[in-house]
PDB file of C-alpha atoms in Angstrom:
ATOM      1  CA  MET A   1       8.161  44.861 -63.977  1.00 84.00           C
ATOM      2  CA  LEU A   2      11.933  44.506 -64.096  1.00 93.00           C
ATOM      3  CA  SER A   3      13.809  45.757 -67.103  1.00 94.00           C
ATOM      4  CA  ALA A   4      16.212  43.439 -68.906  1.00 95.00           C
ATOM      5  CA  ASP A   5      19.127  45.277 -67.278  1.00 96.00           C
ATOM      6  CA  GLN A   6      17.655  44.870 -63.793  1.00 96.00           C
ATOM      7  CA  PHE A   7      17.004  41.180 -64.314  1.00 94.00           C
ATOM      8  CA  ASN A   8      20.529  40.694 -65.651  1.00 95.00           C
ATOM      9  CA  ASP A   9      21.954  42.579 -62.668  1.00 96.00           C
ATOM     10  CA  PHE A  10      20.144  40.225 -60.302  1.00 95.00           C
ATOM     11  CA  HIS A  11      21.350  37.155 -62.174  1.00 93.00           C
ATOM     12  CA  ASP A  12      24.953  38.307 -62.683  1.00 94.00           C
ATOM     13  CA  TRP A  13      25.622  40.350 -59.566  1.00 95.00           C
ATOM     14  CA  GLY A  14      23.019  39.050 -57.106  1.00 94.00           C
ATOM     15  CA  TYR A  15      21.036  42.262 -56.637  1.00 97.00           C
ATOM     16  CA  CYS A  16      19.031  44.854 -58.547  1.00 97.00           C
ATOM     17  CA  ARG A  17      17.947  48.395 -57.738  1.00 97.00           C
ATOM     18  CA  LEU A  18      14.406  49.738 -58.110  1.00 97.00           C
ATOM     19  CA  PRO A  19      14.682  53.554 -58.140  1.00 97.00           C
ATOM     20  CA  SER A  20      11.659  55.285 -56.554  1.00 96.00           C
ATOM     21  CA  ALA A  21       9.917  51.974 -55.910  1.00 96.00           C
ATOM     22  CA  PHE A  22       7.749  53.897 -53.434  1.00 96.00           C
ATOM     23  CA  ASP A  23       7.217  57.613 -52.991  1.00 96.00           C
ATOM     24  CA  PRO A  24      10.422  59.380 -51.794  1.00 97.00           C
ATOM     25  CA  GLU A  25       8.468  61.864 -49.647  1.00 97.00           C
ATOM     26  CA  LEU A  26       6.609  58.991 -48.012  1.00 96.00           C
ATOM     27  CA  ALA A  27       9.968  57.277 -47.434  1.00 97.00           C
ATOM     28  CA  ARG A  28      11.293  60.350 -45.617  1.00 97.00           C
ATOM     29  CA  GLU A  29       8.101  60.542 -43.572  1.00 96.00           C
ATOM     30  CA  LEU A  30       8.602  56.927 -42.501  1.00 96.00           C
ATOM     31  CA  GLY A  31      12.206  57.765 -41.673  1.00 95.00           C
ATOM     32  CA  SER A  32      11.025  60.646 -39.485  1.00 95.00           C
ATOM     33  CA  ARG A  33       8.606  58.355 -37.666  1.00 94.00           C
ATOM     34  CA  LEU A  34      11.466  55.934 -37.071  1.00 94.00           C
ATOM     35  CA  LEU A  35      13.595  58.708 -35.559  1.00 94.00           C
ATOM     36  CA  GLN A  36      10.674  59.746 -33.351  1.00 93.00           C
ATOM     37  CA  PHE A  37      10.398  56.148 -32.160  1.00 92.00           C
ATOM     38  CA  LEU A  38      14.117  56.112 -31.335  1.00 92.00           C
ATOM     39  CA  ASP A  39      13.713  59.270 -29.258  1.00 92.00           C
ATOM     40  CA  ARG A  40      10.452  58.357 -27.532  1.00 92.00           C
ATOM     41  CA  GLU A  41      10.861  54.606 -26.971  1.00 90.00           C
ATOM     42  CA  LEU A  42      14.633  54.010 -26.935  1.00 90.00           C
ATOM     43  CA  SER A  43      15.911  57.381 -25.656  1.00 91.00           C
ATOM     44  CA  VAL A  44      18.257  57.679 -28.636  1.00 91.00           C
ATOM     45  CA  ARG A  45      18.584  61.296 -29.755  1.00 90.00           C
ATOM     46  CA  LEU A  46      20.540  62.397 -32.791  1.00 87.00           C
ATOM     47  CA  ASP A  47      21.624  65.625 -31.131  1.00 87.00           C
ATOM     48  CA  ASP A  48      23.146  63.771 -28.167  1.00 89.00           C
ATOM     49  CA  PRO A  49      25.897  61.277 -29.085  1.00 88.00           C
ATOM     50  CA  SER A  50      26.015  60.093 -25.483  1.00 88.00           C
ATOM     51  CA  THR A  51      22.672  58.329 -26.133  1.00 89.00           C
ATOM     52  CA  TRP A  52      23.866  56.509 -29.250  1.00 89.00           C
ATOM     53  CA  ARG A  53      24.145  52.732 -29.105  1.00 86.00           C
ATOM     54  CA  ASP A  54      24.175  49.610 -31.208  1.00 84.00           C
ATOM     55  CA  LEU A  55      20.697  49.207 -32.707  1.00 85.00           C
ATOM     56  CA  ARG A  56      21.218  45.923 -34.500  1.00 79.00           C
ATOM     57  CA  GLY A  57      18.489  43.336 -34.022  1.00 74.00           C
ATOM     58  CA  GLY A  58      14.784  43.563 -34.742  1.00 71.00           C
ATOM     59  CA  ALA A  59      13.783  43.251 -31.089  1.00 79.00           C
ATOM     60  CA  HIS A  60      14.335  46.987 -30.599  1.00 84.00           C
ATOM     61  CA  PHE A  61      11.591  47.792 -33.077  1.00 89.00           C
ATOM     62  CA  THR A  62       8.941  45.114 -32.457  1.00 87.00           C
ATOM     63  CA  ARG A  63       6.301  47.574 -31.252  1.00 89.00           C
ATOM     64  CA  LEU A  64       6.839  49.856 -34.223  1.00 90.00           C
ATOM     65  CA  VAL A  65       6.693  47.043 -36.776  1.00 89.00           C
ATOM     66  CA  ARG A  66       3.441  45.711 -35.306  1.00 88.00           C
ATOM     67  CA  THR A  67       1.739  49.003 -36.157  1.00 89.00           C
ATOM     68  CA  GLY A  68       2.127  48.192 -39.854  1.00 89.00           C
ATOM     69  CA  VAL A  69       3.976  51.448 -40.442  1.00 91.00           C
ATOM     70  CA  PHE A  70       5.999  50.029 -43.346  1.00 92.00           C
ATOM     71  CA  LYS A  71       3.093  48.604 -45.362  1.00 91.00           C
ATOM     72  CA  PRO A  72       3.170  51.556 -47.815  1.00 91.00           C
ATOM     73  CA  VAL A  73       6.486  50.173 -49.081  1.00 93.00           C
ATOM     74  CA  ALA A  74       4.472  47.430 -50.808  1.00 91.00           C
ATOM     75  CA  THR A  75       3.626  49.232 -54.025  1.00 94.00           C
ATOM     76  CA  ALA A  76       2.373  47.600 -57.206  1.00 93.00           C
ATOM     77  CA  ARG A  77       5.760  48.238 -58.798  1.00 94.00           C
ATOM     78  CA  LEU A  78       7.565  46.353 -56.047  1.00 95.00           C
ATOM     79  CA  ALA A  79       5.081  43.472 -56.248  1.00 94.00           C
ATOM     80  CA  GLU A  80       5.632  43.184 -60.013  1.00 95.00           C
ATOM     81  CA  ALA A  81       9.406  43.063 -59.514  1.00 95.00           C
ATOM     82  CA  ILE A  82       9.038  40.281 -56.936  1.00 94.00           C
ATOM     83  CA  ASP A  83       6.718  38.434 -59.341  1.00 94.00           C
ATOM     84  CA  ASP A  84       9.473  38.591 -61.968  1.00 94.00           C
ATOM     85  CA  LEU A  85      11.972  36.927 -59.629  1.00 93.00           C
ATOM     86  CA  LEU A  86       9.840  34.476 -57.618  1.00 92.00           C
ATOM     87  CA  GLY A  87       6.978  33.973 -60.061  1.00 91.00           C
ATOM     88  CA  PRO A  88       3.445  35.417 -59.992  1.00 90.00           C
ATOM     89  CA  GLY A  89       1.463  34.007 -57.086  1.00 85.00           C
ATOM     90  CA  ASN A  90       4.498  32.141 -55.715  1.00 89.00           C
ATOM     91  CA  TRP A  91       5.159  34.330 -52.711  1.00 90.00           C
ATOM     92  CA  ALA A  92       3.377  35.348 -49.545  1.00 81.00           C
ATOM     93  CA  ASP A  93       2.385  38.935 -48.782  1.00 77.00           C
ATOM     94  CA  PRO A  94       4.441  39.885 -45.696  1.00 69.00           C
ATOM     95  CA  ARG A  95       2.295  41.408 -42.992  1.00 72.00           C
ATOM     96  CA  GLY A  96       4.879  43.847 -41.694  1.00 74.00           C
ATOM     97  CA  TRP A  97       6.890  44.667 -44.826  1.00 85.00           C
ATOM     98  CA  GLY A  98      10.059  45.302 -42.967  1.00 85.00           C
ATOM     99  CA  SER A  99      12.030  45.724 -39.799  1.00 90.00           C
ATOM    100  CA  PRO A 100      14.191  48.838 -39.404  1.00 93.00           C
ATOM    101  CA  LEU A 101      17.926  48.928 -39.969  1.00 92.00           C
ATOM    102  CA  VAL A 102      19.490  51.907 -38.226  1.00 93.00           C
ATOM    103  CA  THR A 103      23.216  52.622 -38.218  1.00 91.00           C
ATOM    104  CA  LEU A 104      24.227  55.706 -36.294  1.00 89.00           C
ATOM    105  CA  PRO A 105      27.432  57.576 -37.132  1.00 87.00           C
ATOM    106  CA  ALA A 106      30.441  55.692 -35.826  1.00 78.00           C
ATOM    107  CA  ASN A 107      31.740  58.636 -33.839  1.00 62.00           C
ATOM    108  CA  ALA A 108      30.576  62.220 -34.012  1.00 53.00           C
ATOM    109  CA  ASN A 109      34.121  63.469 -33.445  1.00 50.00           C
ATOM    110  CA  SER A 110      35.992  60.946 -35.566  1.00 52.00           C
ATOM    111  CA  ASP A 111      37.761  61.769 -38.798  1.00 57.00           C
ATOM    112  CA  ALA A 112      38.847  58.168 -39.382  1.00 60.00           C
ATOM    113  CA  ALA A 113      38.889  57.168 -43.024  1.00 76.00           C
ATOM    114  CA  TRP A 114      36.184  54.822 -44.259  1.00 87.00           C
ATOM    115  CA  ASP A 115      37.449  51.446 -45.439  1.00 88.00           C
ATOM    116  CA  VAL A 116      36.236  48.031 -46.561  1.00 92.00           C
ATOM    117  CA  PRO A 117      35.925  45.817 -43.455  1.00 92.00           C
ATOM    118  CA  SER A 118      37.694  42.489 -43.164  1.00 92.00           C
ATOM    119  CA  SER A 119      35.236  40.929 -40.705  1.00 91.00           C
ATOM    120  CA  GLY A 120      31.510  40.274 -40.660  1.00 93.00           C
ATOM    121  CA  TRP A 121      31.178  38.760 -44.135  1.00 94.00           C
ATOM    122  CA  HIS A 122      28.362  36.204 -44.274  1.00 92.00           C
ATOM    123  CA  THR A 123      25.253  34.971 -46.092  1.00 90.00           C
ATOM    124  CA  ASP A 124      21.848  35.123 -44.427  1.00 87.00           C
ATOM    125  CA  PHE A 125      20.853  31.598 -45.497  1.00 81.00           C
ATOM    126  CA  PRO A 126      22.666  28.295 -46.059  1.00 74.00           C
ATOM    127  CA  CYS A 127      24.434  28.358 -49.415  1.00 72.00           C
ATOM    128  CA  TRP A 128      22.668  25.364 -50.922  1.00 65.00           C
ATOM    129  CA  PRO A 129      19.983  24.607 -51.793  1.00 65.00           C
ATOM    130  CA  PRO A 130      19.209  28.257 -52.487  1.00 66.00           C
ATOM    131  CA  ALA A 131      16.488  29.528 -50.216  1.00 69.00           C
ATOM    132  CA  PRO A 132      13.177  30.235 -52.018  1.00 82.00           C
ATOM    133  CA  THR A 133      13.302  33.826 -50.880  1.00 88.00           C
ATOM    134  CA  LEU A 134      14.341  37.345 -51.754  1.00 92.00           C
ATOM    135  CA  ARG A 135      15.997  39.775 -49.409  1.00 93.00           C
ATOM    136  CA  MET A 136      14.863  43.391 -49.582  1.00 94.00           C
ATOM    137  CA  PHE A 137      16.181  46.790 -48.529  1.00 96.00           C
ATOM    138  CA  ALA A 138      13.764  49.738 -48.593  1.00 97.00           C
ATOM    139  CA  TYR A 139      15.501  53.101 -48.139  1.00 97.00           C
ATOM    140  CA  LEU A 140      13.840  55.545 -45.729  1.00 97.00           C
ATOM    141  CA  SER A 141      16.482  58.220 -46.253  1.00 96.00           C
ATOM    142  CA  ASP A 142      19.234  58.973 -48.724  1.00 96.00           C
ATOM    143  CA  VAL A 143      22.135  56.627 -47.961  1.00 95.00           C
ATOM    144  CA  GLN A 144      25.254  58.197 -49.414  1.00 94.00           C
ATOM    145  CA  PRO A 145      28.571  56.444 -50.091  1.00 94.00           C
ATOM    146  CA  GLU A 146      30.392  55.753 -46.796  1.00 93.00           C
ATOM    147  CA  GLY A 147      27.054  56.164 -44.998  1.00 93.00           C
ATOM    148  CA  ALA A 148      26.669  52.510 -43.913  1.00 93.00           C
ATOM    149  CA  GLY A 149      25.103  51.146 -47.078  1.00 93.00           C
ATOM    150  CA  THR A 150      25.471  47.358 -46.823  1.00 95.00           C
ATOM    151  CA  LEU A 151      28.513  45.978 -48.650  1.00 97.00           C
ATOM    152  CA  VAL A 152      28.069  42.953 -50.912  1.00 97.00           C
ATOM    153  CA  VAL A 153      30.463  40.796 -52.898  1.00 96.00           C
ATOM    154  CA  ALA A 154      28.629  41.163 -56.188  1.00 96.00           C
ATOM    155  CA  GLY A 155      28.584  37.833 -58.008  1.00 93.00           C
ATOM    156  CA  SER A 156      29.312  35.705 -54.935  1.00 92.00           C
ATOM    157  CA  HIS A 157      25.850  34.094 -55.022  1.00 90.00           C
ATOM    158  CA  ARG A 158      26.897  32.299 -58.218  1.00 88.00           C
ATOM    159  CA  MET A 159      29.635  30.429 -56.361  1.00 82.00           C
ATOM    160  CA  ALA A 160      27.482  29.017 -53.571  1.00 78.00           C
ATOM    161  CA  ALA A 161      25.913  26.100 -55.442  1.00 70.00           C
ATOM    162  CA  SER A 162      29.238  24.899 -56.848  1.00 71.00           C
ATOM    163  CA  TRP A 163      30.932  25.134 -53.461  1.00 74.00           C
ATOM    164  CA  ALA A 164      28.196  23.087 -51.744  1.00 70.00           C
ATOM    165  CA  GLU A 165      28.172  20.522 -54.554  1.00 71.00           C
ATOM    166  CA  ARG A 166      31.937  19.995 -54.358  1.00 72.00           C
ATOM    167  CA  ASN A 167      32.023  20.009 -50.557  1.00 70.00           C
ATOM    168  CA  PRO A 168      29.223  17.622 -49.560  1.00 70.00           C
ATOM    169  CA  GLU A 169      30.806  17.027 -46.156  1.00 69.00           C
ATOM    170  CA  ALA A 170      30.570  20.718 -45.240  1.00 66.00           C
ATOM    171  CA  SER A 171      27.695  22.043 -43.174  1.00 64.00           C
ATOM    172  CA  ARG A 172      26.850  24.466 -45.999  1.00 68.00           C
ATOM    173  CA  ASN A 173      26.567  27.413 -43.671  1.00 77.00           C
ATOM    174  CA  SER A 174      28.038  30.783 -44.493  1.00 80.00           C
ATOM    175  CA  GLY A 175      31.018  30.300 -42.185  1.00 83.00           C
ATOM    176  CA  ASP A 176      32.213  27.217 -44.061  1.00 82.00           C
ATOM    177  CA  PHE A 177      31.586  28.963 -47.380  1.00 84.00           C
ATOM    178  CA  LYS A 178      33.660  31.958 -46.304  1.00 87.00           C
ATOM    179  CA  LYS A 179      36.550  29.827 -44.995  1.00 87.00           C
ATOM    180  CA  SER A 180      36.664  27.799 -48.193  1.00 85.00           C
ATOM    181  CA  LEU A 181      36.739  30.924 -50.357  1.00 88.00           C
ATOM    182  CA  GLY A 182      39.559  32.347 -48.250  1.00 89.00           C
ATOM    183  CA  ARG A 183      41.630  29.160 -48.609  1.00 88.00           C
ATOM    184  CA  CYS A 184      41.081  28.807 -52.331  1.00 85.00           C
ATOM    185  CA  ASN A 185      41.451  32.332 -53.670  1.00 90.00           C
ATOM    186  CA  PRO A 186      43.932  35.137 -52.853  1.00 91.00           C
ATOM    187  CA  TRP A 187      41.393  37.911 -53.498  1.00 93.00           C
ATOM    188  CA  PHE A 188      39.030  36.497 -50.885  1.00 94.00           C
ATOM    189  CA  ALA A 189      41.950  35.728 -48.562  1.00 93.00           C
ATOM    190  CA  GLU A 190      42.906  39.419 -48.674  1.00 92.00           C
ATOM    191  CA  LEU A 191      39.297  40.554 -48.250  1.00 94.00           C
ATOM    192  CA  PHE A 192      38.913  38.501 -45.058  1.00 93.00           C
ATOM    193  CA  SER A 193      42.400  39.292 -43.706  1.00 90.00           C
ATOM    194  CA  ARG A 194      43.003  41.702 -40.848  1.00 78.00           C
ATOM    195  CA  GLU A 195      46.494  42.365 -42.182  1.00 74.00           C
ATOM    196  CA  PRO A 196      46.963  45.589 -44.162  1.00 63.00           C
ATOM    197  CA  SER A 197      46.556  45.144 -47.902  1.00 61.00           C
ATOM    198  CA  PRO A 198      49.446  46.187 -50.141  1.00 56.00           C
ATOM    199  CA  GLN A 199      47.239  49.022 -51.395  1.00 65.00           C
ATOM    200  CA  SER A 200      44.007  50.774 -50.455  1.00 82.00           C
ATOM    201  CA  ARG A 201      41.316  48.218 -49.666  1.00 89.00           C
ATOM    202  CA  THR A 202      38.781  50.419 -51.425  1.00 89.00           C
ATOM    203  CA  ALA A 203      40.852  50.418 -54.609  1.00 88.00           C
ATOM    204  CA  ARG A 204      41.618  46.713 -54.298  1.00 89.00           C
ATOM    205  CA  PHE A 205      38.101  45.456 -53.744  1.00 93.00           C
ATOM    206  CA  MET A 206      35.722  48.124 -55.083  1.00 94.00           C
ATOM    207  CA  ASP A 207      37.356  49.957 -57.959  1.00 91.00           C
ATOM    208  CA  GLU A 208      38.130  46.907 -60.061  1.00 87.00           C
ATOM    209  CA  THR A 209      36.368  43.665 -60.955  1.00 91.00           C
ATOM    210  CA  THR A 210      38.354  40.454 -60.572  1.00 90.00           C
ATOM    211  CA  GLU A 211      37.801  36.862 -61.649  1.00 89.00           C
ATOM    212  CA  ALA A 212      37.371  34.249 -58.926  1.00 85.00           C
ATOM    213  CA  PHE A 213      36.486  30.661 -59.823  1.00 80.00           C
ATOM    214  CA  GLY A 214      35.344  31.824 -63.255  1.00 81.00           C
ATOM    215  CA  VAL A 215      32.980  34.435 -61.835  1.00 88.00           C
ATOM    216  CA  SER A 216      33.424  38.218 -61.955  1.00 91.00           C
ATOM    217  CA  VAL A 217      33.294  39.651 -58.425  1.00 94.00           C
ATOM    218  CA  ARG A 218      33.812  42.972 -56.689  1.00 95.00           C
ATOM    219  CA  VAL A 219      32.683  44.681 -53.512  1.00 97.00           C
ATOM    220  CA  VAL A 220      29.745  47.070 -53.977  1.00 97.00           C
ATOM    221  CA  GLU A 221      28.258  49.462 -51.452  1.00 97.00           C
ATOM    222  CA  LEU A 222      24.459  49.484 -51.649  1.00 97.00           C
ATOM    223  CA  SER A 223      23.941  53.231 -51.349  1.00 95.00           C
ATOM    224  CA  ALA A 224      20.637  54.597 -52.678  1.00 97.00           C
ATOM    225  CA  ASN A 225      18.039  57.340 -52.319  1.00 97.00           C
ATOM    226  CA  ALA A 226      14.908  57.564 -50.197  1.00 97.00           C
ATOM    227  CA  GLY A 227      12.138  55.550 -51.852  1.00 97.00           C
ATOM    228  CA  ASP A 228      14.516  53.149 -53.611  1.00 98.00           C
ATOM    229  CA  VAL A 229      14.403  49.397 -53.035  1.00 97.00           C
ATOM    230  CA  VAL A 230      17.180  46.872 -53.564  1.00 98.00           C
ATOM    231  CA  LEU A 231      16.240  43.221 -54.071  1.00 97.00           C
ATOM    232  CA  TRP A 232      19.054  40.738 -53.489  1.00 95.00           C
ATOM    233  CA  HIS A 233      19.786  37.027 -53.585  1.00 93.00           C
ATOM    234  CA  PRO A 234      19.751  35.122 -50.250  1.00 89.00           C
ATOM    235  CA  SER A 235      23.184  33.561 -50.984  1.00 89.00           C
ATOM    236  CA  LEU A 236      24.907  36.893 -51.612  1.00 92.00           C
ATOM    237  CA  LEU A 237      27.952  37.397 -49.382  1.00 94.00           C
ATOM    238  CA  HIS A 238      27.623  40.713 -47.544  1.00 95.00           C
ATOM    239  CA  ALA A 239      28.821  42.680 -44.523  1.00 95.00           C
ATOM    240  CA  GLU A 240      27.803  45.614 -42.384  1.00 91.00           C
ATOM    241  CA  ALA A 241      29.539  48.808 -43.438  1.00 89.00           C
ATOM    242  CA  PRO A 242      30.730  51.590 -41.133  1.00 86.00           C
ATOM    243  CA  ASN A 243      28.950  54.931 -41.112  1.00 90.00           C
ATOM    244  CA  ALA A 244      31.570  57.644 -41.617  1.00 90.00           C
ATOM    245  CA  LEU A 245      29.008  60.407 -42.235  1.00 90.00           C
ATOM    246  CA  ARG A 246      26.976  62.587 -39.872  1.00 87.00           C
ATOM    247  CA  ASP A 247      23.527  61.204 -40.704  1.00 90.00           C
ATOM    248  CA  PRO A 248      22.090  57.855 -39.596  1.00 92.00           C
ATOM    249  CA  ARG A 249      21.347  55.116 -42.092  1.00 93.00           C
ATOM    250  CA  LEU A 250      17.588  54.507 -42.116  1.00 95.00           C
ATOM    251  CA  MET A 251      16.269  51.480 -43.981  1.00 95.00           C
ATOM    252  CA  ALA A 252      13.736  48.711 -43.640  1.00 94.00           C
ATOM    253  CA  THR A 253      14.714  45.145 -44.444  1.00 92.00           C
ATOM    254  CA  HIS A 254      12.571  42.093 -45.098  1.00 91.00           C
ATOM    255  CA  THR A 255      12.683  38.538 -46.397  1.00 91.00           C
ATOM    256  CA  VAL A 256      10.024  37.837 -49.009  1.00 91.00           C
ATOM    257  CA  GLN A 257       9.208  34.145 -48.710  1.00 87.00           C
ATOM    258  CA  ALA A 258       8.109  32.006 -51.633  1.00 86.00           C
ATOM    259  CA  SER A 259       4.952  29.975 -51.104  1.00 76.00           C
ATOM    260  CA  TRP A 260       6.729  26.714 -51.909  1.00 56.00           C
ATOM    261  CA  PRO A 261      10.346  25.661 -52.538  1.00 49.00           C
ATOM    262  CA  LYS A 262      11.478  27.319 -55.730  1.00 45.00           C
ATOM    263  CA  THR A 263      14.843  28.679 -56.854  1.00 47.00           C
ATOM    264  CA  ALA A 264      14.470  32.394 -57.466  1.00 46.00           C
ATOM    265  CA  VAL A 265      16.905  32.407 -60.382  1.00 48.00           C
ATOM    266  CA  SER A 266      18.631  29.470 -62.013  1.00 45.00           C
ATOM    267  CA  GLU A 267      22.323  29.942 -61.263  1.00 48.00           C
ATOM    268  CA  PRO A 268      25.277  28.736 -63.352  1.00 41.00           C
ATOM    269  CA  ARG A 269      27.704  26.647 -61.311  1.00 41.00           C
ATOM    270  CA  PRO A 270      31.352  27.705 -61.586  1.00 42.00           C
ATOM    271  CA  ARG A 271      33.958  25.294 -60.306  1.00 40.00           C
ATOM    272  CA  ILE A 272      35.465  25.835 -56.861  1.00 40.00           C
ATOM    273  CA  ASP A 273      38.132  23.293 -55.975  1.00 38.00           C
ATOM    274  CA  THR A 274      38.518  22.011 -52.422  1.00 35.00           C
ATOM    275  CA  VAL A 275      41.810  22.851 -50.705  1.00 36.00           C
TER     276      VAL A 275
END
């Protein structure tokens, strides 16, 4: 069951953390099995950077997922948290409980500073109506800051309904949403810009909360420990983060689908003017 703070985090910021939602030692065991799969099936070895490659896309891991290896993620605690957000009995039990997300270190010999990216920001679903789903990250290893934890614009899910309502001619996909935000607000324009910011992007976007269209927003890196789960809203704006550390990011991700159309959380609708 979610605490009041966790429920408020989901409503206000678009995500909530479930510490030790499943056993941390089991999580690390699953992470080890994932690394063995990379070595055996994909010829990706951590001790040989020449074998490293882009592992985005679930197709790489289809055979592993079909074994049901990630079913132990589905603990009673996680099910109760999903019940709190989608309603008891309102969601289907996913057969696979996740597809791996693996981000290898960017460059074993690089000392480049980690920074907030300007590209790749998107939502996974159309912004309105809100999809009757939850997105889930299950951590199979400790994901430290700057270790490729997904970046989210906390609070951005609260803008999606208003934007779609005031822009009925738009296609309501994440690209249109992003472009509109960039036109209408200088904070988002800077976030999406490839031009250097007047100060550190980390300080600008992560260290302080700003107001945009009446909603408090800031960039948050979803770092966590093995065994933790993060549940997040399908309209939350997010981006892939670089991995500036030496260890790979090992997670499983899944979409928990409601059994029938139902808004996960009733969202207030701040005003976003068309420009």
